[in-house]
Short mmCIF file of C-alpha atoms and ligand atoms in Angstrom, two decimals:
data_model
loop_
_atom_site.label_atom_id
_atom_site.label_comp_id
_atom_site.label_asym_id
_atom_site.label_seq_id
_atom_site.Cartn_x
_atom_site.Cartn_y
_atom_site.Cartn_z
CA MET A 1 0.12 -0.19 -0.17
CA ILE A 2 1.10 3.58 -0.66
CA VAL A 3 -0.44 6.83 0.70
CA MET A 4 -0.89 9.40 -2.03
CA LYS A 5 -1.49 13.10 -0.57
CA PHE A 6 -3.01 15.64 -3.15
CA GLY A 7 -2.40 19.40 -1.49
CA GLY A 8 -5.09 22.19 -2.36
CA SER A 9 -3.41 23.50 -5.34
CA SER A 10 -3.40 19.94 -6.69
CA LEU A 11 -7.32 19.92 -6.73
CA GLU A 12 -8.09 23.23 -7.31
CA SER A 13 -10.15 22.90 -10.50
CA ALA A 14 -11.97 20.10 -12.46
CA GLY A 15 -9.10 19.49 -14.85
CA ALA A 16 -6.90 19.18 -11.57
CA ILE A 17 -8.81 16.63 -10.08
CA GLU A 18 -8.88 14.87 -13.39
CA GLN A 19 -4.84 15.29 -13.48
CA ALA A 20 -4.83 13.74 -9.93
CA ALA A 21 -7.13 10.94 -11.08
CA SER A 22 -4.65 9.83 -13.70
CA ILE A 23 -1.64 10.14 -11.46
CA VAL A 24 -3.43 7.80 -9.19
CA LYS A 25 -4.58 5.40 -11.86
CA GLU A 26 -0.64 5.04 -12.79
CA HIS A 27 -0.41 3.40 -9.17
CA LEU A 28 -3.40 1.39 -8.72
CA ASP A 29 -1.32 -2.13 -8.35
CA GLN A 30 0.17 -0.23 -5.06
CA LYS A 31 -3.17 -0.01 -3.62
CA PRO A 32 -3.18 3.72 -2.69
CA VAL A 33 -4.96 5.56 0.19
CA LEU A 34 -5.56 8.86 -0.78
CA VAL A 35 -5.34 12.03 1.84
CA VAL A 36 -6.78 15.32 0.33
CA SER A 37 -6.53 18.76 1.29
CA ALA A 38 -9.42 21.32 0.74
CA MET A 39 -9.80 22.51 -2.46
CA ALA A 40 -7.24 25.66 -3.50
CA LYS A 41 -8.11 28.38 -0.88
CA THR A 42 -11.23 27.06 0.80
CA THR A 43 -9.45 26.72 4.19
CA ASP A 44 -8.41 30.35 4.03
CA GLN A 45 -12.16 31.49 2.94
CA LEU A 46 -13.76 29.46 5.53
CA LEU A 47 -11.71 31.42 8.19
CA GLU A 48 -12.70 34.58 6.65
CA ALA A 49 -16.25 33.26 6.59
CA ALA A 50 -16.37 32.66 10.20
CA ARG A 51 -14.61 35.55 11.36
CA SER A 52 -16.99 37.72 9.57
CA ALA A 53 -20.07 35.93 11.12
CA ALA A 54 -18.50 36.20 14.41
CA ARG A 55 -18.35 40.20 14.09
CA GLY A 56 -21.73 40.27 12.99
CA ASP A 57 -21.11 40.69 9.25
CA SER A 58 -23.37 38.39 7.68
CA TYR A 59 -23.33 40.08 4.41
CA SER A 60 -19.50 39.28 4.01
CA ALA A 61 -20.00 35.80 5.42
CA ARG A 62 -22.66 34.81 2.87
CA GLN A 63 -20.38 36.31 0.23
CA HIS A 64 -17.60 33.81 1.29
CA THR A 65 -19.84 30.63 1.43
CA GLU A 66 -21.48 31.53 -1.83
CA ALA A 67 -18.25 31.69 -3.50
CA LEU A 68 -16.96 28.39 -2.01
CA ARG A 69 -20.55 26.87 -2.91
CA ARG A 70 -20.21 27.96 -6.40
CA MET A 71 -16.64 26.91 -6.97
CA HIS A 72 -17.09 23.59 -5.26
CA CYS A 73 -20.56 22.68 -7.56
CA ASN A 74 -18.90 24.28 -10.61
CA GLU A 75 -15.46 22.06 -10.38
CA THR A 76 -17.84 19.32 -9.42
CA ARG A 77 -19.86 19.64 -12.73
CA GLY A 78 -16.70 20.14 -14.73
CA VAL A 79 -16.03 16.53 -13.64
CA LEU A 80 -19.21 14.93 -13.60
CA GLY A 81 -21.25 16.74 -16.27
CA GLN A 82 -24.71 15.93 -16.33
CA ARG A 83 -24.42 13.26 -13.36
CA ALA A 84 -23.39 16.20 -10.94
CA GLU A 85 -26.84 16.98 -9.78
CA PRO A 86 -28.10 14.54 -7.72
CA PHE A 87 -24.77 13.95 -5.99
CA LEU A 88 -24.91 17.91 -5.40
CA ARG A 89 -28.19 17.78 -4.10
CA ASP A 90 -27.68 14.79 -1.61
CA SER A 91 -24.23 15.48 -0.69
CA ILE A 92 -22.95 18.58 -1.12
CA ALA A 93 -25.86 20.91 -0.74
CA PRO A 94 -26.57 19.37 3.02
CA MET A 95 -23.09 20.27 3.87
CA PHE A 96 -23.53 23.92 3.03
CA ARG A 97 -26.61 24.42 4.83
CA ASP A 98 -25.18 23.02 7.84
CA LEU A 99 -22.32 25.18 7.58
CA GLN A 100 -24.93 28.16 6.92
CA VAL A 101 -26.39 27.04 10.40
CA LEU A 102 -23.07 27.49 12.06
CA LEU A 103 -22.45 30.90 10.79
CA VAL A 104 -25.61 32.17 11.62
CA GLU A 105 -25.19 31.05 15.06
CA LEU A 106 -21.87 32.67 15.24
CA ARG A 107 -23.71 35.89 13.75
CA GLU A 108 -26.40 35.55 16.66
CA GLY A 109 -23.86 35.54 19.24
CA ARG A 110 -22.55 31.81 19.92
CA PRO A 111 -18.66 32.54 20.86
CA PHE A 112 -16.16 31.98 18.08
CA THR A 113 -14.14 29.71 19.94
CA PRO A 114 -11.19 27.34 18.76
CA GLN A 115 -13.53 24.65 19.17
CA ILE A 116 -16.14 26.22 16.43
CA GLN A 117 -13.15 27.41 14.24
CA ASP A 118 -12.06 23.99 13.70
CA GLU A 119 -15.93 22.95 13.17
CA VAL A 120 -16.05 25.52 10.42
CA LEU A 121 -12.57 24.52 8.55
CA SER A 122 -13.48 20.87 8.46
CA TYR A 123 -15.90 21.84 5.91
CA GLY A 124 -13.16 22.23 3.35
CA GLU A 125 -11.47 18.75 3.80
CA ARG A 126 -14.98 17.10 4.16
CA LEU A 127 -16.32 18.60 0.92
CA SER A 128 -13.21 17.88 -1.27
CA SER A 129 -12.91 14.33 -0.05
CA LEU A 130 -16.46 13.55 -1.20
CA ILE A 131 -15.87 15.38 -4.30
CA VAL A 132 -12.52 13.73 -5.07
CA ALA A 133 -14.32 10.45 -4.35
CA GLU A 134 -17.32 10.83 -6.28
CA SER A 135 -15.11 12.11 -9.34
CA PHE A 136 -12.73 9.28 -8.94
CA ARG A 137 -15.73 6.77 -9.62
CA HIS A 138 -17.20 8.47 -12.61
CA LEU A 139 -13.59 8.54 -13.98
CA GLY A 140 -13.58 4.58 -13.25
CA ILE A 141 -11.49 4.26 -10.20
CA ARG A 142 -13.24 2.10 -7.55
CA ALA A 143 -13.37 4.65 -4.66
CA ALA A 144 -14.66 4.88 -0.97
CA GLN A 145 -14.65 8.23 1.04
CA VAL A 146 -14.04 7.86 4.67
CA ASP A 147 -14.58 10.43 6.93
CA ALA A 148 -11.16 11.52 8.85
CA ARG A 149 -12.85 12.10 12.09
CA LYS A 150 -13.63 8.91 12.46
CA VAL A 151 -9.91 7.48 12.25
CA ILE A 152 -7.57 10.17 12.90
CA VAL A 153 -7.81 10.53 16.89
CA THR A 154 -6.29 13.59 18.80
CA ASP A 155 -6.18 15.58 22.01
CA GLY A 156 -8.70 18.40 22.27
CA GLN A 157 -6.05 21.43 21.54
CA PHE A 158 -8.38 22.79 19.44
CA THR A 159 -6.72 24.55 16.18
CA HIS A 160 -3.46 22.65 16.73
CA ALA A 161 -4.41 19.44 18.02
CA THR A 162 -1.98 16.65 18.51
CA PRO A 163 -2.79 13.12 17.04
CA LEU A 164 -3.06 10.16 19.76
CA HIS A 165 -0.80 8.04 17.59
CA TRP A 166 -1.71 4.38 19.16
CA ASP A 167 -5.67 4.91 19.04
CA THR A 168 -5.41 6.68 15.30
CA TYR A 169 -3.15 3.34 14.39
CA SER A 170 -5.64 0.89 15.55
CA ARG A 171 -8.19 2.64 13.91
CA LEU A 172 -6.22 2.95 10.47
CA ARG A 173 -5.61 -0.77 10.67
CA ARG A 174 -9.26 -2.01 11.25
CA THR A 175 -10.78 0.29 8.57
CA VAL A 176 -8.73 2.16 6.18
CA ALA A 177 -6.32 -0.78 5.69
CA LEU A 178 -8.89 -3.43 5.25
CA LEU A 179 -10.96 -1.09 2.54
CA ALA A 180 -7.68 -0.25 0.66
CA ARG A 181 -7.47 -3.80 -0.19
CA ASP A 182 -10.07 -3.68 -3.22
CA ARG A 183 -10.44 0.27 -3.52
CA VAL A 184 -8.92 3.28 -3.42
CA VAL A 185 -9.80 5.12 0.08
CA VAL A 186 -10.42 9.13 -0.31
CA MET A 187 -10.12 10.75 3.28
CA GLY A 188 -9.54 14.47 4.11
CA GLY A 189 -6.40 15.29 5.62
CA PHE A 190 -6.07 18.23 8.38
CA ILE A 191 -9.24 17.22 10.42
CA GLY A 192 -9.47 14.56 13.30
CA ALA A 193 -11.86 14.23 16.26
CA THR A 194 -11.12 13.85 20.00
CA LEU A 195 -12.26 10.39 21.52
CA ASP A 196 -15.41 11.97 22.20
CA GLY A 197 -15.97 12.50 18.34
CA VAL A 198 -15.49 16.52 18.59
CA THR A 199 -13.79 17.99 15.62
CA THR A 200 -10.34 18.85 15.73
CA THR A 201 -7.59 20.10 13.48
CA LEU A 202 -3.96 19.35 13.20
CA GLY A 203 -3.00 23.14 12.56
CA ARG A 204 -2.44 24.88 8.98
CA GLY A 205 -0.89 22.75 6.34
CA GLY A 206 -1.78 19.73 8.67
CA SER A 207 -2.64 17.42 5.74
CA ASP A 208 1.09 16.61 5.27
CA LEU A 209 0.56 15.10 8.85
CA THR A 210 -2.33 13.46 7.98
CA ALA A 211 -0.58 11.57 5.29
CA SER A 212 2.36 10.64 7.32
CA LEU A 213 0.08 9.14 10.06
CA VAL A 214 -2.09 7.06 7.45
CA GLY A 215 1.26 5.91 5.90
CA ALA A 216 2.52 4.61 9.41
CA GLY A 217 -0.79 3.47 10.49
CA ILE A 218 -1.18 1.16 7.45
CA SER A 219 2.61 0.44 7.13
CA ALA A 220 2.69 1.90 3.99
CA ASP A 221 5.51 1.35 1.34
CA GLU A 222 5.73 4.96 0.65
CA ILE A 223 4.11 8.23 1.33
CA GLN A 224 3.84 10.34 -1.88
CA ILE A 225 3.03 14.09 -1.43
CA TRP A 226 1.94 15.55 -4.32
CA THR A 227 1.96 19.40 -4.79
CA ASP A 228 2.79 22.35 -6.94
CA VAL A 229 6.65 22.10 -7.13
CA ASP A 230 9.24 19.39 -8.51
CA GLY A 231 10.18 18.54 -4.75
CA MET A 232 12.20 20.07 -2.02
CA LEU A 233 14.12 22.83 -3.83
CA SER A 234 17.28 24.61 -2.60
CA CYS A 235 15.20 27.78 -1.77
CA ASP A 236 11.99 28.85 -1.35
CA PRO A 237 10.40 29.60 -4.85
CA ARG A 238 8.45 32.39 -3.44
CA VAL A 239 11.46 34.13 -2.58
CA LEU A 240 13.82 32.91 -5.10
CA ALA A 241 13.32 31.35 -8.51
CA GLY A 242 15.41 29.16 -10.40
CA GLY A 243 16.50 26.91 -6.86
CA ARG A 244 17.81 23.57 -7.56
CA LEU A 245 15.64 20.23 -7.16
CA LEU A 246 17.22 18.01 -4.18
CA ARG A 247 17.03 14.52 -5.11
CA GLU A 248 17.29 12.74 -1.96
CA ILE A 249 17.39 14.13 1.59
CA SER A 250 17.46 12.85 5.10
CA TYR A 251 14.49 12.77 7.34
CA GLN A 252 16.64 15.15 9.69
CA GLU A 253 17.15 17.33 6.85
CA ALA A 254 13.62 17.35 5.57
CA GLN A 255 12.33 17.95 9.33
CA GLU A 256 14.69 20.94 9.52
CA MET A 257 14.04 22.42 6.30
CA ALA A 258 10.51 21.99 7.25
CA ARG A 259 10.97 23.72 10.76
CA PHE A 260 12.39 26.63 9.52
CA GLY A 261 10.27 27.53 6.43
CA ALA A 262 9.94 25.05 3.49
CA LYS A 263 6.38 25.07 3.48
CA VAL A 264 6.14 22.05 1.37
CA LEU A 265 6.17 19.70 3.92
CA HIS A 266 4.57 20.31 7.58
CA PRO A 267 7.28 20.20 10.25
CA ALA A 268 5.65 17.19 12.20
CA SER A 269 4.76 15.16 9.19
CA VAL A 270 8.32 13.89 9.04
CA ALA A 271 8.36 12.11 12.57
CA PRO A 272 5.69 9.17 12.26
CA ALA A 273 7.40 8.20 8.63
CA LEU A 274 10.71 8.21 9.91
CA CYS A 275 9.55 5.76 12.90
CA GLN A 276 9.00 3.40 10.53
CA ARG A 277 11.30 4.19 7.98
CA ILE A 278 8.85 4.91 5.38
CA PRO A 279 10.30 6.95 2.57
CA ILE A 280 8.34 10.18 1.60
CA VAL A 281 8.47 11.30 -1.87
CA ILE A 282 7.33 15.18 -2.88
CA ARG A 283 6.38 15.19 -6.41
CA ASN A 284 4.82 17.80 -8.69
CA SER A 285 1.07 16.70 -9.75
CA ARG A 286 1.45 19.16 -12.53
CA ARG A 287 4.50 17.32 -14.02
CA PRO A 288 4.17 14.02 -12.67
CA GLU A 289 7.43 12.94 -14.96
CA VAL A 290 9.55 14.51 -12.58
CA GLN A 291 10.82 11.87 -9.98
CA GLY A 292 10.87 14.67 -7.01
CA THR A 293 12.74 14.41 -3.91
CA ARG A 294 12.83 11.27 -1.79
CA VAL A 295 13.25 11.52 1.84
CA VAL A 296 15.08 8.59 3.18
CA SER A 297 17.17 7.36 6.06
CA LYS A 298 20.61 7.74 4.61
CA VAL A 299 21.84 10.12 1.96
CA GLN A 300 24.72 9.57 -0.04
CA SER A 301 26.05 12.95 0.16
CA ALA A 302 29.12 13.70 2.59
CA PRO A 303 28.20 15.63 5.69
CA GLY A 304 28.71 19.44 5.74
CA ILE A 305 26.81 20.16 2.59
CA VAL A 306 24.49 22.91 2.17
CA LYS A 307 21.15 21.46 0.97
CA CYS A 308 18.68 24.26 1.33
CA LEU A 309 18.24 27.97 2.06
CA THR A 310 14.86 28.50 4.07
CA SER A 311 13.53 31.59 5.62
CA LYS A 312 10.92 33.09 7.26
CA ALA A 313 9.59 36.60 7.06
CA GLY A 314 7.44 38.38 9.55
CA MET A 315 10.18 37.93 12.56
CA ALA A 316 11.05 40.18 15.34
CA VAL A 317 14.00 39.95 17.47
CA VAL A 318 13.65 40.36 21.18
CA HIS A 319 16.67 41.49 23.56
CA LEU A 320 16.19 41.11 27.18
CA ARG A 321 18.51 42.54 29.27
CA VAL A 322 18.54 41.98 33.09
CA LYS A 323 20.11 44.00 36.05
CA ASN A 324 21.63 40.65 37.74
CA ARG A 325 22.46 37.69 35.85
CA GLY A 326 20.73 35.22 38.78
CA MET A 327 17.41 36.67 37.61
CA LEU A 328 18.17 35.05 34.05
CA SER A 329 16.93 31.65 34.85
CA SER A 330 13.55 32.90 36.34
CA ILE A 331 12.74 35.17 33.57
CA THR A 332 13.83 32.40 30.57
CA GLY A 333 11.67 29.76 32.73
CA GLY A 334 8.58 32.50 32.70
CA LEU A 335 9.18 32.98 28.94
CA ALA A 336 9.32 29.52 28.16
CA ASP A 337 5.99 29.01 29.98
CA LEU A 338 4.40 32.05 28.12
CA PHE A 339 5.59 30.56 24.59
CA ALA A 340 4.36 27.29 25.40
CA ARG A 341 0.98 28.52 26.55
CA GLU A 342 0.61 30.78 23.47
CA HIS A 343 2.08 28.06 21.04
CA ILE A 344 4.78 30.40 19.69
CA ALA A 345 7.89 28.95 18.36
CA VAL A 346 11.08 30.55 19.46
CA ASP A 347 13.34 30.08 16.15
CA LEU A 348 17.10 31.46 17.36
CA ILE A 349 18.33 32.01 20.73
CA GLN A 350 21.50 33.53 21.67
CA ALA A 351 22.83 34.33 25.16
CA GLN A 352 24.38 37.59 25.93
CA GLU A 353 26.44 38.78 28.63
CA GLN A 354 23.49 40.69 30.19
CA GLY A 355 20.65 38.80 28.77
CA ILE A 356 19.45 36.95 26.00
CA SER A 357 18.31 37.88 22.43
CA PHE A 358 16.10 35.61 20.31
CA ALA A 359 14.10 35.62 17.03
CA LEU A 360 10.62 34.55 16.78
CA GLU A 361 7.42 35.45 14.57
CA ASN A 362 6.25 38.91 15.19
CA TRP A 363 2.41 39.53 15.95
CA PRO A 364 0.53 42.53 17.34
CA GLY A 365 1.03 42.96 21.32
CA LEU A 366 4.46 40.88 21.35
CA SER A 367 6.01 43.86 23.32
CA GLN A 368 3.06 43.98 25.91
CA VAL A 369 3.10 40.34 26.52
CA LEU A 370 6.53 40.18 27.01
CA ARG A 371 6.22 43.03 29.80
CA LYS A 372 4.01 40.64 31.59
CA VAL A 373 6.85 38.19 32.27
CA ASP A 374 9.06 40.82 34.49
CA GLU A 375 8.64 44.39 34.95
CA SER A 376 12.45 45.00 35.64
CA VAL A 377 13.24 43.59 32.57
CA ASP A 378 14.78 46.04 29.63
CA ILE A 379 13.26 44.85 26.57
CA ALA A 380 13.89 45.88 23.07
CA VAL A 381 11.98 44.47 19.83
CA GLU A 382 13.28 44.80 16.73
CA GLU A 383 10.52 44.30 13.75
CA ASP A 384 10.64 43.91 10.05
CA ARG A 385 13.08 41.33 10.61
CA ALA A 386 13.62 37.81 8.35
CA ALA A 387 15.68 34.85 9.36
CA ILE A 388 17.44 32.68 7.02
CA TRP A 389 18.92 28.92 7.59
CA LEU A 390 21.42 26.98 5.89
CA VAL A 391 20.47 23.35 6.48
CA GLY A 392 22.33 20.17 5.46
CA GLU A 393 23.53 16.94 7.48
CA GLY A 394 26.46 18.55 9.52
CA ILE A 395 26.69 21.74 8.17
CA ALA A 396 26.99 23.29 11.87
CA HIS A 397 30.33 21.82 12.40
CA ALA A 398 32.00 22.54 9.09
CA ALA A 399 33.83 25.66 10.06
CA SER A 400 34.21 26.60 6.20
CA THR A 401 30.42 26.78 5.67
CA LEU A 402 30.20 29.48 8.65
CA ALA A 403 32.88 31.69 7.08
CA ARG A 404 31.41 31.15 3.60
CA ALA A 405 27.90 32.17 4.71
CA ARG A 406 29.38 35.26 6.89
CA GLY A 407 31.26 36.12 3.62
CA ALA A 408 28.01 36.17 1.46
CA LEU A 409 25.97 37.83 4.06
CA GLN A 410 28.92 40.42 4.90
CA GLY A 411 27.00 43.55 4.29
CA ALA A 412 23.78 42.32 5.80
CA ASP A 413 22.95 43.70 8.82
CA VAL A 414 23.16 40.51 10.61
CA ARG A 415 21.34 41.13 14.12
CA LEU A 416 21.38 37.31 15.37
CA ALA A 417 23.44 34.20 14.28
CA SER A 418 22.69 30.99 15.62
CA GLN A 419 24.92 27.86 15.56
CA GLY A 420 25.00 24.73 17.48
CA SER A 421 21.19 24.40 18.43
CA SER A 422 21.38 21.52 16.10
CA SER A 423 23.97 20.19 13.84
CA LEU A 424 21.59 20.54 10.67
CA SER A 425 21.33 24.38 10.49
CA LEU A 426 22.97 27.46 10.79
CA GLY A 427 20.62 30.48 11.34
CA PHE A 428 20.80 34.31 10.64
CA VAL A 429 18.72 37.00 11.18
CA ILE A 430 18.73 39.95 9.18
CA ARG A 431 16.29 43.03 7.87
CA GLU A 432 13.46 41.79 6.27
CA ALA A 433 14.15 44.17 3.06
CA ASP A 434 17.21 42.57 2.64
CA LEU A 435 15.90 38.91 2.57
CA GLN A 436 15.83 38.55 -1.36
CA ALA A 437 19.24 39.85 -1.69
CA ALA A 438 20.89 37.97 1.07
CA MET A 439 18.94 34.70 -0.34
CA GLU A 440 20.52 35.58 -3.72
CA ALA A 441 24.15 35.94 -2.37
CA LEU A 442 23.74 33.09 -0.33
CA HIS A 443 22.42 31.28 -3.21
CA ARG A 444 25.24 32.05 -5.16
CA GLU A 445 27.72 31.26 -2.36
CA PHE A 446 26.52 27.53 -2.19
CA PHE A 447 24.95 26.58 -5.13
CA ALA A 448 24.74 28.59 -8.22
CA ALA A 449 23.39 31.83 -9.53
CA PRO A 450 19.70 31.56 -9.50
CA ALA A 451 17.81 31.68 -12.69
CA SER A 452 16.07 34.65 -11.98
CA LEU A 453 14.81 36.39 -8.96
CA ASN A 454 11.00 36.03 -8.90
CA GLY A 455 10.82 36.33 -12.64
CA ARG A 456 12.58 39.59 -12.87
CA PRO A 457 16.18 39.62 -14.06
CA ARG A 458 18.87 39.53 -11.37
CA THR A 459 19.88 42.70 -9.85
CA SER A 460 21.98 43.93 -7.50
CA SER A 461 23.71 41.48 -5.37
CA ILE A 462 23.62 42.06 -1.16
CA ARG A 463 27.26 43.68 -1.56
CA THR A 464 26.01 46.59 -3.19
CA GLU A 465 23.13 47.47 -0.58
CA VAL A 466 25.54 46.93 2.29
CA GLY A 467 26.63 50.36 2.43
CA GLN A 468 23.01 51.22 3.79
CA ALA A 469 22.98 48.18 5.95
CA LEU A 470 25.93 48.72 7.69
CA SER A 471 25.03 52.18 8.49
CA LEU A 472 22.10 50.72 10.33
CA ARG A 473 24.10 48.83 12.35
CA GLY A 474 25.40 52.04 14.15
CA ALA A 475 22.00 53.18 14.60
CA LEU A 476 21.21 50.06 17.05
CA SER A 477 21.02 51.61 20.79
CA PRO A 478 23.64 50.60 22.92
CA ALA A 479 20.85 49.11 25.09
CA VAL A 480 20.17 46.75 22.20
CA ALA A 481 23.40 46.58 20.57
CA LEU A 482 24.35 42.72 20.47
CA LYS A 483 27.84 41.57 21.52
CA SER A 484 29.45 40.84 18.40
CA ASN A 485 28.63 37.37 17.23
CA GLN A 486 30.20 37.64 13.99
P1 ADP B 501 -0.03 21.95 -0.77
O1 ADP B 501 -1.04 22.84 -1.23
O2 ADP B 501 0.47 20.87 -2.00
O3 ADP B 501 0.26 21.26 0.56
P2 ADP B 501 2.19 23.94 -0.26
O4 ADP B 501 1.72 25.62 -0.49
O5 ADP B 501 1.66 23.91 1.51
O6 ADP B 501 1.12 22.94 -1.15
O7 ADP B 501 3.49 23.92 -0.23
C1 ADP B 501 4.20 24.02 -1.51
C2 ADP B 501 4.93 25.18 -1.52
O8 ADP B 501 5.77 25.39 -0.44
C3 ADP B 501 5.41 25.76 -2.82
O9 ADP B 501 4.29 26.03 -3.63
C4 ADP B 501 6.45 26.90 -2.21
O10 ADP B 501 6.17 28.01 -2.31
C5 ADP B 501 6.65 26.53 -1.02
N1 ADP B 501 8.09 26.19 -0.54
C6 ADP B 501 8.78 26.84 0.52
N2 ADP B 501 10.04 26.40 0.49
C7 ADP B 501 10.23 25.35 -0.44
C8 ADP B 501 11.28 24.76 -0.95
N3 ADP B 501 12.88 24.79 -0.49
N4 ADP B 501 10.98 23.72 -1.88
C9 ADP B 501 9.99 23.85 -2.45
N5 ADP B 501 8.68 24.46 -2.35
C10 ADP B 501 8.98 25.36 -0.89
N1 LIG B 502 -6.53 22.70 4.20
C1 LIG B 502 -5.57 22.92 5.11
C2 LIG B 502 -4.95 24.45 5.06
O1 LIG B 502 -4.81 25.10 4.17
C3 LIG B 502 -4.56 21.67 5.38
C4 LIG B 502 -3.73 21.43 4.11
O2 LIG B 502 -4.07 22.11 3.13
O3 LIG B 502 -2.71 20.81 4.27
O4 LIG B 502 -4.03 24.85 6.42
MG1 MG B 503 0.79 22.23 2.52
#
């Protein structure tokens, strides 16, 4: 058996669903189990509908749901033709009616809790799995839809639930594995339910995690992630075009790349596959002839090679300075609790002589929240930052890699650098405005000049922008100036 996961853009239209069906037909002898995301931008739009309803804007809520209803019905008609109507009437219309009831309740004052948010968002994958299964049957594939909420068991942390592996695996073995013997099982990704049957979601992008869980639960031979890029590339194509396709990476490398911004895989999706050494293969549903990236236990390359540049924009750097170093451990403890409570990932941490600096995703109110930790601490927050990581087995121990990276980032205003939090990555925080130029300089240093910069001809290297960046360094107030870390 294999798992084939199709992301939202791989199911965005009737044509995309037909393309997915033709890919699945090529793999029928491997007994595929399909995990599907919501179609295209459905999840975003459901969220907008719920938010609009919750603030009493029924017009906007209605517009979002109408657009979704039209899109789902039109694309279904595109595949099923005249046979669409009974299916739309009996299976799809009731779902939109139920969704509407939820939104009306929200508009009338029902609290918009994380639980209700999960309930609303679950419609995306519930709809897509029904539509894909029906479309596949129409296209000659024996398919059965399974409601993921009956098999993916999670805890009750709504909006980012953690799967309960053993309950999930035992249900998968008892249901999906048996059905998959003689039909293609189609189930929605991203959604699950608590042991009491209350709907949950696994966090944005969570369909990859569902695919990996299903793969582990049914002991699949392979987990295929079908998406809109050729595989894991040496850089995020939205930041820098022309990156190289990585043929093979290790589980650890994939996990690190995903954790630091390579959105093509959900960071939590590697672990279940890794436990059973099931290969993950990332492939392009629009170019199935490309073999994609294989994520496996052992790769052939020598350690110390940079495989991928990842980045995250919208970051902030926080500098905490304490009057007395003895206070530091209680303050960092308080921070750790705060971040755990708020589900905030801190990406780069660096100890300073009189405090600590770290980078994290910026959000409104960050400064106020930080003040609550301890009034006596000096806090400085630098906004509009971006973090860049170089990822590859053993690169943190390769001195030459660090030297080359610093050389490439020579003129960038590096505010924080981390080395040693793992052997697989080196991270730097720079000004967000320098992100593209820094990525381009690093890519040129470790791979080759990228073909183009977001479709535009390549312009300046970071070095030509350095003068400006360097002068900013002096503008940092002494209270927050970093001890030289370069
Ligand atoms: P799906 O809807 O199929 O789950 P996602 O949008 O979640 O697709 O993930 C695919 C996207 O990941 C790509 O379109 C690309 O913009 C982004 N991405 C970020 N970093 C990388 C990378 N290093 N290699 C490939 N894709 C990347
Ligand atoms: N549909 C969900 C999202 O947009 C899950 C996924 O696509 O993986 O986040
Ligand atoms: Mg995704």
